[in-house]
XYZ file of C-alpha atoms in Angstrom:
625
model
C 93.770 108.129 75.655
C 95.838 110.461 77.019
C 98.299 112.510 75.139
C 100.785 111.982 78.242
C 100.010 108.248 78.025
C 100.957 107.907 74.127
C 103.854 110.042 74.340
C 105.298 107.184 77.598
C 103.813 104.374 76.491
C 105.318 104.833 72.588
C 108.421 105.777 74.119
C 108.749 102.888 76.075
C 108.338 100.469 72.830
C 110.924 102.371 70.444
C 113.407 102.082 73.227
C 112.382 98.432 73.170
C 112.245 97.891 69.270
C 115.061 98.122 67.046
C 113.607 99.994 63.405
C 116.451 98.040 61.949
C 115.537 94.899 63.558
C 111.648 95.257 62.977
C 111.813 95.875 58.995
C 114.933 93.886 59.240
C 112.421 91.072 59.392
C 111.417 91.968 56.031
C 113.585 93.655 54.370
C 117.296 92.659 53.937
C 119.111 95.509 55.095
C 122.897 96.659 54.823
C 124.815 98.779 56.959
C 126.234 102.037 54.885
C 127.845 104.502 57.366
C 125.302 105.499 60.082
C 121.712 104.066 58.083
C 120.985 101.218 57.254
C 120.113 100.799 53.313
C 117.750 97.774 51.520
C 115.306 97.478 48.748
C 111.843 99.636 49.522
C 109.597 97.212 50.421
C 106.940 99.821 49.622
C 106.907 99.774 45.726
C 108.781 97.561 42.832
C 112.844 99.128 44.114
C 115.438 97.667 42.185
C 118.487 99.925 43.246
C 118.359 100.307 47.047
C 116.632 103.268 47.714
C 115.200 102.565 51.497
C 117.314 104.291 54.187
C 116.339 103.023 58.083
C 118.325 105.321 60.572
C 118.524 103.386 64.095
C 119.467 107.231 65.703
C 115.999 108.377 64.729
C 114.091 105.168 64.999
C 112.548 106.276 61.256
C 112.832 105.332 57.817
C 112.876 106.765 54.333
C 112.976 105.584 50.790
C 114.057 108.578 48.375
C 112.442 107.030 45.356
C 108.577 106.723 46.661
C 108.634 109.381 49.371
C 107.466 106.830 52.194
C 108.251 107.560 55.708
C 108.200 107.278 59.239
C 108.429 104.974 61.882
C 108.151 101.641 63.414
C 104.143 102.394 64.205
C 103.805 103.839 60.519
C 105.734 101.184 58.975
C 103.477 98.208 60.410
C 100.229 100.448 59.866
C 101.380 101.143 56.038
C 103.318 97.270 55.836
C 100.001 95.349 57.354
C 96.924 98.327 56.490
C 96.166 98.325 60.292
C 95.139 101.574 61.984
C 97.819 102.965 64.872
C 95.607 101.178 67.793
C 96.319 98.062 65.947
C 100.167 99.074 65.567
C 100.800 99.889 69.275
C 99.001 96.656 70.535
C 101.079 94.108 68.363
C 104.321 96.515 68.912
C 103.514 96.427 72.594
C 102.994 92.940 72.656
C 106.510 92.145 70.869
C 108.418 94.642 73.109
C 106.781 92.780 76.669
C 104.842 95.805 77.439
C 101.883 95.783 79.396
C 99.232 98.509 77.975
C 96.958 100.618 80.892
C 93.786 101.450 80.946
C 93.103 103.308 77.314
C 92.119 105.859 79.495
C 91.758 108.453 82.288
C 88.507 108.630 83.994
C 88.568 112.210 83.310
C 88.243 110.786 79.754
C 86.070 108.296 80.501
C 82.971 111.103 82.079
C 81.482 111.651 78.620
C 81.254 107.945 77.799
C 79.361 107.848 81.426
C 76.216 108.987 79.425
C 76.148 106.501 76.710
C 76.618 103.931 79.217
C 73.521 105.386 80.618
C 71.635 105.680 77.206
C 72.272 102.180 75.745
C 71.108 100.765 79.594
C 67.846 102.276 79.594
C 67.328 101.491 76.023
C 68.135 98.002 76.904
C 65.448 98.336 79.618
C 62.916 99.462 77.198
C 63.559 96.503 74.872
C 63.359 93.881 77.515
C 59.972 95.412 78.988
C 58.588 95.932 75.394
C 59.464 91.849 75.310
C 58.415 91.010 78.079
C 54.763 93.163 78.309
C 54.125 94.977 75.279
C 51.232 93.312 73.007
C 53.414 94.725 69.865
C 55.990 92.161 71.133
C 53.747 89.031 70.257
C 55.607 88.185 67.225
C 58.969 88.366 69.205
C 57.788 85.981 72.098
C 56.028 83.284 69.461
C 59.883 83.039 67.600
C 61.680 83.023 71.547
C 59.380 80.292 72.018
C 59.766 78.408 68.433
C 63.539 78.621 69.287
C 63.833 76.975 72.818
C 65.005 79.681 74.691
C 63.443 79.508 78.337
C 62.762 82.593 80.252
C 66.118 82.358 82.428
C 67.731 82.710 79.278
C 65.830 86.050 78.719
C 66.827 87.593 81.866
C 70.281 86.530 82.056
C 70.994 87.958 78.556
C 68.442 90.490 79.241
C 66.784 89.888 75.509
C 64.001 92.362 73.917
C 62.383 93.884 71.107
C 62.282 96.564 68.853
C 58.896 97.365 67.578
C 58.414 97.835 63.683
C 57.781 101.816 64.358
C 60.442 104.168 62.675
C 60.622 106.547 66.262
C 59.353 104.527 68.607
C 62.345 104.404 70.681
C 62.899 108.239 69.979
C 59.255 109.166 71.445
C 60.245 107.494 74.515
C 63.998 108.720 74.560
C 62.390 112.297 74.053
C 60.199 111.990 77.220
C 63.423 110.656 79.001
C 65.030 114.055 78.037
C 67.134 112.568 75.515
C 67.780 114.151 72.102
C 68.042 112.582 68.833
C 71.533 113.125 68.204
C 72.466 111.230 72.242
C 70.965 108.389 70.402
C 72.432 108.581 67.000
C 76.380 108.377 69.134
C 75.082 105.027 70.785
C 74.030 103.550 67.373
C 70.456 103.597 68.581
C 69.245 105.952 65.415
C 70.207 107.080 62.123
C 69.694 110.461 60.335
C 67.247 110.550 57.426
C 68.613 110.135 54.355
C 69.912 113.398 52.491
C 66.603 116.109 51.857
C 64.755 114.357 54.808
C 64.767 115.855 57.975
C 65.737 114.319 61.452
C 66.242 110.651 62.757
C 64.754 107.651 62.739
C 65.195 104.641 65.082
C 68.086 102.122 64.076
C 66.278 98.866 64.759
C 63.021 98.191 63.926
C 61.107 94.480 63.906
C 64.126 92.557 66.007
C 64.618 90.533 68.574
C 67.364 92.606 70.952
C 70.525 91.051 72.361
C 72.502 93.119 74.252
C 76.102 93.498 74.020
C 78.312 94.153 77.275
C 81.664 94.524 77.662
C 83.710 92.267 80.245
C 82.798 94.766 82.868
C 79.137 94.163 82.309
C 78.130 98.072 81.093
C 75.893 97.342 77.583
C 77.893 98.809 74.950
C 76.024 98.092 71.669
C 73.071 95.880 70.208
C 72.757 92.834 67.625
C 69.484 92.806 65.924
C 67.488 89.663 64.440
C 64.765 90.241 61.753
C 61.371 88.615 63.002
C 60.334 86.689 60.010
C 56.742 88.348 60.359
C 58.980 91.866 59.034
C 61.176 89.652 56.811
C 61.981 91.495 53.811
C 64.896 91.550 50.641
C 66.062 95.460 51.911
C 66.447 94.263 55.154
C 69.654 91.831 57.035
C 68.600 88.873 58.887
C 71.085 90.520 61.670
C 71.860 93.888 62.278
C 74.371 95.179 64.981
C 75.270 98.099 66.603
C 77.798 100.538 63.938
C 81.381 101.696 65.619
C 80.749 103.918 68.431
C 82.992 105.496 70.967
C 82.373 102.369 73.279
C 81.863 99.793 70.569
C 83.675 98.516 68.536
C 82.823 95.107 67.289
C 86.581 94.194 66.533
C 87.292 93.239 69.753
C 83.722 93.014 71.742
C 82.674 89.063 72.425
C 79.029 88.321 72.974
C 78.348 86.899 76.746
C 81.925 87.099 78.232
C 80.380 89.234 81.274
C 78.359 85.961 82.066
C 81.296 83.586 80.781
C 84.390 84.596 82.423
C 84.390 83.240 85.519
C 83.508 79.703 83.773
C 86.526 80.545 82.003
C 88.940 81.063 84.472
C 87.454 78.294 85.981
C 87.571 75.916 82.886
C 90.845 77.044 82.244
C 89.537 77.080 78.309
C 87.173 78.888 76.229
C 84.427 77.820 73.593
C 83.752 80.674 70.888
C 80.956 80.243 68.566
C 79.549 82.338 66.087
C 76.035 83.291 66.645
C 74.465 85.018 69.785
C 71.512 81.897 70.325
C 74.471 79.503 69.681
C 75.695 81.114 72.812
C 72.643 81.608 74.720
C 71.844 77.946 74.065
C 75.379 76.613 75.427
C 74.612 78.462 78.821
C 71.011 77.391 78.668
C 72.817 73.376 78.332
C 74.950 74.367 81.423
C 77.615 75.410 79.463
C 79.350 78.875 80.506
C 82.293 79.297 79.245
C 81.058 79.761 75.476
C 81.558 83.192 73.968
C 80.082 84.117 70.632
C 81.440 86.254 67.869
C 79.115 89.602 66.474
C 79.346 88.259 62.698
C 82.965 89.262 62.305
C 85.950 86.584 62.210
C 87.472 85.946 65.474
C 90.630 88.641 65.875
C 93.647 89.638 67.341
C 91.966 91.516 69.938
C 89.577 89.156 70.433
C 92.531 86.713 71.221
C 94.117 89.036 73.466
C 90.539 89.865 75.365
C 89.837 85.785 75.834
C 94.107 85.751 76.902
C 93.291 87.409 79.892
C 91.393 84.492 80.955
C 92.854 81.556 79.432
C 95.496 79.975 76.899
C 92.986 77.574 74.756
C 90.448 78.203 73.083
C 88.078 76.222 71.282
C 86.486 77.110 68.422
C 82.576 75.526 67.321
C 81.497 76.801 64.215
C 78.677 75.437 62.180
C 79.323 72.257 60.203
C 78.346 73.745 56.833
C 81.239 74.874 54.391
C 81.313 78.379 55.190
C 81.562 77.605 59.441
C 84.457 74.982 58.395
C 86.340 77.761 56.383
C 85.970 80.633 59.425
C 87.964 77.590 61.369
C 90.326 77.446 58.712
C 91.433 81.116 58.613
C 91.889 80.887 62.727
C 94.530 78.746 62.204
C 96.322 81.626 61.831
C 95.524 82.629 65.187
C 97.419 79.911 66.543
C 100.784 80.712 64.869
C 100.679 84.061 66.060
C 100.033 83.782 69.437
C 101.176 81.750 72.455
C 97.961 79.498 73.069
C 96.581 76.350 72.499
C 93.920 76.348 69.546
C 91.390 73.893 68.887
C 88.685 73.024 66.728
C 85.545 70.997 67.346
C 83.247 70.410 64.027
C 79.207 69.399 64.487
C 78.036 66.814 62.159
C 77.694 68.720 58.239
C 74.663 70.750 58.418
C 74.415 71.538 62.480
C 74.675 74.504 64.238
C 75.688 74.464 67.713
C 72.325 75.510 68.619
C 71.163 72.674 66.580
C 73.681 69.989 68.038
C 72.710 71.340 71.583
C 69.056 70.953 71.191
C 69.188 67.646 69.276
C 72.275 66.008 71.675
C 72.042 68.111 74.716
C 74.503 69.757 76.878
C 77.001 66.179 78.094
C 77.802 65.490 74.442
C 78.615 68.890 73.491
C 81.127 68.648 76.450
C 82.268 66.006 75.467
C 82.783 67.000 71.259
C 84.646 70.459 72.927
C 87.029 67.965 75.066
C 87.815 65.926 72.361
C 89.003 69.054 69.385
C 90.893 68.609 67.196
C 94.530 71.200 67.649
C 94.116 73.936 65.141
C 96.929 72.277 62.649
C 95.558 68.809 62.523
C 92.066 70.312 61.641
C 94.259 71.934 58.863
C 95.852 69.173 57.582
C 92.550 66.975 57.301
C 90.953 69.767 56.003
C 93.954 70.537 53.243
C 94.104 66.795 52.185
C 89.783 65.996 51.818
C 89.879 69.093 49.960
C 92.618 68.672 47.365
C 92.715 64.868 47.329
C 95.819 64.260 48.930
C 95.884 60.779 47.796
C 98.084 61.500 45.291
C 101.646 63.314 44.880
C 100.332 66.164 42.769
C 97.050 66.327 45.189
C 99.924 65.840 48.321
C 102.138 69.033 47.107
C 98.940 70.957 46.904
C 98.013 70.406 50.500
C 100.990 71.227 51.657
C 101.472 74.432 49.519
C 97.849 75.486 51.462
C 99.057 74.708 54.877
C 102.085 76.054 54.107
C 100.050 79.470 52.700
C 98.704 79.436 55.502
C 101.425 80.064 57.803
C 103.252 82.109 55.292
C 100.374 84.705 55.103
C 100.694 85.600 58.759
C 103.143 88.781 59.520
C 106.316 88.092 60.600
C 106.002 90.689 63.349
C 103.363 88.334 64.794
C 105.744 85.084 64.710
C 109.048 87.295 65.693
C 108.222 86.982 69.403
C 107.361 82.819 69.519
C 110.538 81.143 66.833
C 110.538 77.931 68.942
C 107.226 77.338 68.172
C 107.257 78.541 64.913
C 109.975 75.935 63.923
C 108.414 73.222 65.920
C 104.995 73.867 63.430
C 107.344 73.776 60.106
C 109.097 70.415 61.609
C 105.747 69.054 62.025
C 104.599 69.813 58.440
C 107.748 68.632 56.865
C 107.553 65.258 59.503
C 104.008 65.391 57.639
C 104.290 65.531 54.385
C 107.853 64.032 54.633
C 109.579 66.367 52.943
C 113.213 67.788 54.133
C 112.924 70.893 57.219
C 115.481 72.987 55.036
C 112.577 72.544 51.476
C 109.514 73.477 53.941
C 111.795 76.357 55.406
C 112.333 77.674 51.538
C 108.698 77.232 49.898
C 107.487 79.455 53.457
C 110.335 81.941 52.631
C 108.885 82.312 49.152
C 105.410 82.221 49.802
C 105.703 84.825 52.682
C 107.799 87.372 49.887
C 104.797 86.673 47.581
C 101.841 87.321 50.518
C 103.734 90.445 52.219
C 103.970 91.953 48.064
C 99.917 91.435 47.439
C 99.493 92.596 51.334
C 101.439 96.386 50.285
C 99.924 96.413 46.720
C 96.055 96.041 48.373
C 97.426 98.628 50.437
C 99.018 100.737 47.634
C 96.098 100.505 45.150
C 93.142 100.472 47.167
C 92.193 102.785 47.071
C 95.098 104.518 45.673
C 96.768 107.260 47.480
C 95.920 110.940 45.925
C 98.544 112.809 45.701
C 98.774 116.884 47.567
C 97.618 118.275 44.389
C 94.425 115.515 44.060
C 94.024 116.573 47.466
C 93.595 120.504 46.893
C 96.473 121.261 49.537
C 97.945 124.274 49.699
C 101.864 124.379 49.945
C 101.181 126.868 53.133
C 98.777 124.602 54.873
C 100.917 121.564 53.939
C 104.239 123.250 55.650
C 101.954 124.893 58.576
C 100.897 121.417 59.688
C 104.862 120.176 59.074
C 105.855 122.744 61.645
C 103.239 121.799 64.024
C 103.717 118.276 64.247
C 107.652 118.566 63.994
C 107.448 120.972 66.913
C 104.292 120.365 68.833
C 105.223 123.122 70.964
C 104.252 125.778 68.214
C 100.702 124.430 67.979
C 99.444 126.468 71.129
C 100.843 129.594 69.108
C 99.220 128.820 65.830
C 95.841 127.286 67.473
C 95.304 131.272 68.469
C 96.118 132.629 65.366
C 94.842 130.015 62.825
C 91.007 128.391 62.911
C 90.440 125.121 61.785
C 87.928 126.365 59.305
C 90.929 128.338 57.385
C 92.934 125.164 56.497
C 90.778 124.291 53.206
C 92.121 120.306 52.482
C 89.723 118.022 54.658
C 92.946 115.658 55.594
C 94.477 118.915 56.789
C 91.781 120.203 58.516
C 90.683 116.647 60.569
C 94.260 116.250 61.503
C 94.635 120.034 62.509
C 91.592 119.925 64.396
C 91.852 117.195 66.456
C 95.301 118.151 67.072
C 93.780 121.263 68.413
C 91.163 119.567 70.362
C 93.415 117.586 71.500
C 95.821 120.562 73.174
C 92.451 122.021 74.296
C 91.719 118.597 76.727
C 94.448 117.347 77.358
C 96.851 120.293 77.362
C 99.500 118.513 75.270
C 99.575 117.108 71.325
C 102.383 115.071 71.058
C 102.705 113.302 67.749
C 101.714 109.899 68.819
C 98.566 110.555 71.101
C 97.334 112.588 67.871
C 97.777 109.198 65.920
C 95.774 107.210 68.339
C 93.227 109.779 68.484
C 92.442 109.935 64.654
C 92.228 106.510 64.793
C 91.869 106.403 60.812
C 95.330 104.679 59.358
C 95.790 107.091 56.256
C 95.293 110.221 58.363
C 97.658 108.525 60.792
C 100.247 107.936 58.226
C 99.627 111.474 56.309
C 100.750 112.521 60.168
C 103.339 110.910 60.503
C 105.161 111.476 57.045
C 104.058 115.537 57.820
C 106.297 115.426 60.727
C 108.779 113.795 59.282
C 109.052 116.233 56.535
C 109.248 119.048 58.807
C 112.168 117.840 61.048
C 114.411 117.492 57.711
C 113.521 121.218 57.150
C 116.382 123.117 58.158
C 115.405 126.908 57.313
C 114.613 128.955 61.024
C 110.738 128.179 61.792
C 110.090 131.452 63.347
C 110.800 132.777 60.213
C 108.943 130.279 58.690
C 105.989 130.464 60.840
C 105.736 134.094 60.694
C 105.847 134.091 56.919
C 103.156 131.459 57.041
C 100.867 132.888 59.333
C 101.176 135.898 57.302
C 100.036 134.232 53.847
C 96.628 132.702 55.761
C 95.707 136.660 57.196
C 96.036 138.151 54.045
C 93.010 136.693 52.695
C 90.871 137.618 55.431
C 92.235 141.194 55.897
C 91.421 141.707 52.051
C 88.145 141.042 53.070
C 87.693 142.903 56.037
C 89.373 145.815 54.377
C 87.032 145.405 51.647
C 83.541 144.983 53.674
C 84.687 148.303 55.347
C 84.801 149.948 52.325
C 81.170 148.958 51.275
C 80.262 149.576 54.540
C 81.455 153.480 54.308
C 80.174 153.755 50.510
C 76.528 152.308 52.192
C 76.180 155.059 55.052
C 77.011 157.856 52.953
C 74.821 160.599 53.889
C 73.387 158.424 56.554
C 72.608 159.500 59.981
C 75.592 159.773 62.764
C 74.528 156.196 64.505
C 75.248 154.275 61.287
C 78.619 156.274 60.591
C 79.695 155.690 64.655
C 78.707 151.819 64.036
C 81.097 151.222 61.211
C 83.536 153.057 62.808
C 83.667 150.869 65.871
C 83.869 148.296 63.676
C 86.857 149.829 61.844
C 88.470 150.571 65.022
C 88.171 147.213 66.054
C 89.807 145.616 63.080
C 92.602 148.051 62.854
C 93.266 147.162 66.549
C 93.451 143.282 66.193
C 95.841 144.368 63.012
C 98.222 146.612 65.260
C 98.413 143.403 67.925
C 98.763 140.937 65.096
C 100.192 142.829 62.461
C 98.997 140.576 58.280
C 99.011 141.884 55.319
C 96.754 142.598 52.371
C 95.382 140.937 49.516
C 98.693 143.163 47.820
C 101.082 142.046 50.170
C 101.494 145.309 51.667
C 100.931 145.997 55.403
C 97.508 146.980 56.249
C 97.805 150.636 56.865
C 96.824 151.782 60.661
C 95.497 154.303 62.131
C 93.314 155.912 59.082
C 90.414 154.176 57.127
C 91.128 152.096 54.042
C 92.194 154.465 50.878
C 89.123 155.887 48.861
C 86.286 155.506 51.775
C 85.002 158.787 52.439
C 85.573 159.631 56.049
């Protein structure tokens, strides 16, 4: 995304979002002078240590050290990464995101667009003609799925051959490494050389995005190649045009039935899918093995406001329909949940019952809180009052477990759920109000401690930072307008810590394509939240620096030259002690050399490994001249 897009678009939301009204939802907070002061809800704080400034939009807490702002505060409070933070921030404040971005940005995805097609081509004619195929068109066969099916979804197969799709991607003048960015190969493991292809012995399904452009691939073991070492599915790992958090399986083919149904059925399995549209029923999405999401939610709200959700009738489908519950309190929608008989798949139930009754099991779903109630009471015998206050405290869990950021927006709904449960259970509004109040302090404390302790946070020392990176990367993301000056003076390679280094150079590369590096586009670019949050809390630190940065900077940058002038000082002096008696070419070579280094030393003036200015104009003391 753009840097000039993060900088507007974050903008835009802090003007919109009160700091003391965001971790005011957590945190009870007091006014004292110009901050605002509460109990850190970061660690165990029993004297209030937590300062939020509404001026700055940041916090502090002067016990613990933790910092930032309303993006690292949810990413810290919640453990999501920045992406995460801007898209529920954005949707609290109203704001509509844009494209992620530019097409200038978008020209080097072009290619892997183009890769992961013509791999998908090669799969489907492998299918379709290949005689290594013929245990991948006896299972198509055993499992119903007619050859409209194939085309539509534009199924295949991957031989059991570790490079057969890199033979043919090397005749196609595509390297190894194009292949290994689209997921499509792997290196060899550590003292092997090269790659080897990804998926071997599976049936291929596709993955597009809405737009239709394949992004990634799920996998299915043919039992012929069935083994222990190997997953009965396999998909696609994160790529720069995947990622499986928020990608649906068949909403290219189902989103006009959606629109059109003004609903949409989500299973969990890509032939559960296949086999709805097979039935005549096309507005069924499926799920890449991963639960169903927040931005999975906000992909299918484009189209519609229910959703209905078909998992299998075994325990573990009935439980992925219990934790989406929680997708229904946090969003404005209408959730529903329609349960096959115990042991059915919706593959199964479509095969078995056809296509009318499966319509007619999606009409009649059950609203996401009913299916929680029936669920909460067969499960903890609700027949009596100890078995009765147990089902409650899980429904009640249930709700209380979901961040208050995500119910802040919807409070008329949110009360009209806990007047329902109370009207339920009949217990007083005011009780079921309390016991969420409590559960909710005890969820948000385990949700900070995983957070906190796993794994734990190394400290700068753990970390092998130097105070002089440490402060050069506080200047630079304080004052992003200094980065230009240190990018020509400073290599990435120089700035030993690895969390240093990453977030210097993408910062850098950053400056380099887009021509900016404001804090926040950095932060969306890493993409990682601990690097995002190690960011943040850097800047942070360097605005409350007072000392002059030029002096500063010029100090700094003087401390990372030494080193290397110690060592060009000191391969000049080997160099003259080599050529000794040598003939004049040798001597005239090193003395180019030396000219060249003193030169770059009069325009950039460091020092030594003594701290004294490198001298200029004459060779280093005791080289013969």
């Amino acid at each position: 995304m753009p840097a000039s897009f993060a900088d507007d678009t974050t903008a835009r939301i802090k003007q919109s979002i009160s700091i003391v009204d965001l971790i005011g939802e957590d945190v009870t907070l007091t006014r004292r002078g110009r901050t605002f002061k509460g109990l850190c809800p970061f660690h165990d704080d029993h004297n209030p240590s937590f300062d939020v400034d509404p001026e700055r939009q940041s916090y502090r807490c002067w016990s613990c050290g933790e910092k930032g702002d309303i993006f690292s505060y949810l990413m810290t409070r919640e453990g999501m990464g920045f992406r995460e933070a801007l898209e529920v921030l954005a949707q609290k404040a109203g704001i509509v995101l844009p494209a992620r971005h530019s097409a200038g940005a978008d020209s080097p995805k072009n290619i892997l667009y183009d890769v992961l097609r013509w791999a998908e081509n090669e799969f489907q004619r492998c299918l379709l003609d290949s005689p290594l195929a013929e245990p991948a068109r006896r299972y198509v066969t055993q499992r119903r799925l007619n050859a409209e099916s194939i085309q539509r979804f534009r199924l295949g197969f991957a031989p059991n051959d570790w490079e057969w799709l890199l033979a043919r991607a090397r005749a196609r003048g595509y390297d190894a490494e194009l292949l290994e960015k689209c997921g499509l190969a792997k290196r060899r493991p550590s003292g092997g050389t090269g790659h080897y292809d990804a998926f071997r012995g599976r049936l291929m399904f596709p993955i597009r995005d809405a737009r239709g452009r394949t992004v990634a691939f799920g996998g299915r073991i043919l039992p012929d190649f069935e083994s222990e070492a190997q997953p009965k599915y396999l998909n696609s790992p994160e790529t720069a045009v995947f990622s499986k958090g928020e990608q649906l399986f068949g909403l290219d083919a189902a989103r006009e039935a959606i629109s059109d149904a003004r609903s949409a059925v989500v299973v969990e399995g890509y032939t559960d899918c296949i086999m709805a549209h097979q039935h005549g029923v096309r507005h069924v999405v499926g799920t890449l093995g991963t639960a169903l999401g927040e931005r999975h939610v906000r992909e299918l709200k484009r189209y519609t406001e229910r959703i209905v959700l078909v998992f299998d009738g075994d325990e573990p489908g009935q439980k992925a329909a219990d934790r989406a519950l929680g997708l229904f309190l946090g969003h404005e929608l209408d959730l529903r949940v329609f349960s096959p008989p115990r042991g059915l798949d919706p593959c199964d139930f479509l095969l078995e019952r056809g296509g009318e009754e499966f319509r007619a099991g999606v009409a009649a779903a059950r609203d996401a809180l009913e299916f929680k109630f029936e669920r909460a009471e067969a499960l903890l015998e609700a027949g009596s009052i100890d078995g009765r206050r147990r089902a409650l405290d899980a429904v009640l869990e249930t709700i209380a477990a979901i961040p208050v950021v995500a119910m802040g927006s919807i409070p008329l709904k949110r009360e009209m759920i806990l007047d329902r449960v109370a009207h339920r259970y009949g217990v007083a509004s005011d009780l079921v109000r309390k016991r969420v109040s409590e559960l909710r302090g005890a969820a948000s404390r385990r949700r900070v401690a995983a957070v906190a302790t796993g794994p734990a946070r190394p400290s700068a020392a753990s970390r092998n930072e130097r105070p002089e990176e440490r402060e050069l990367l506080e200047i630079v993301l304080a004052d992003p307008a200094r980065l230009h000056e240190v990018a020509e003076a400073i290599a990435p390679v120089d700035i030993q810590a690895p969390d240093l280094r990453r977030i210097f150079e993408t910062a850098v590369a950053m400056l380099r394509g887009d021509g900016a590096s404001d804090l926040d586009g950095l932060r969306l670019r890493l993409d990682d939240r601990e690097l995002a949050c190690r960011a943040t809390q850097l800047a942070e630190t360097g605005r409350e620096k007072t000392a002059p940065v030029e002096r500063r900077l010029a100090d700094l940058l003087a401390r990372f030259h030494a080193p290397r002038a110690a060592a060009e000082a000191m391969e000049i002096r080997r160099g003259w002690s080599a050529v000794a008696g040598s003939d004049d070419g040798e001597i005239a070579l090193l003395a180019r050399k030396q000219a060249a280094v003193l030169a770059r030393h009069r325009k950039n003036p460091r020092t030594d490994a003594g701290g004294g200015p490198v001298a200029r104009g004459a060779p280093p003391e005791n080289v013969a001249s």
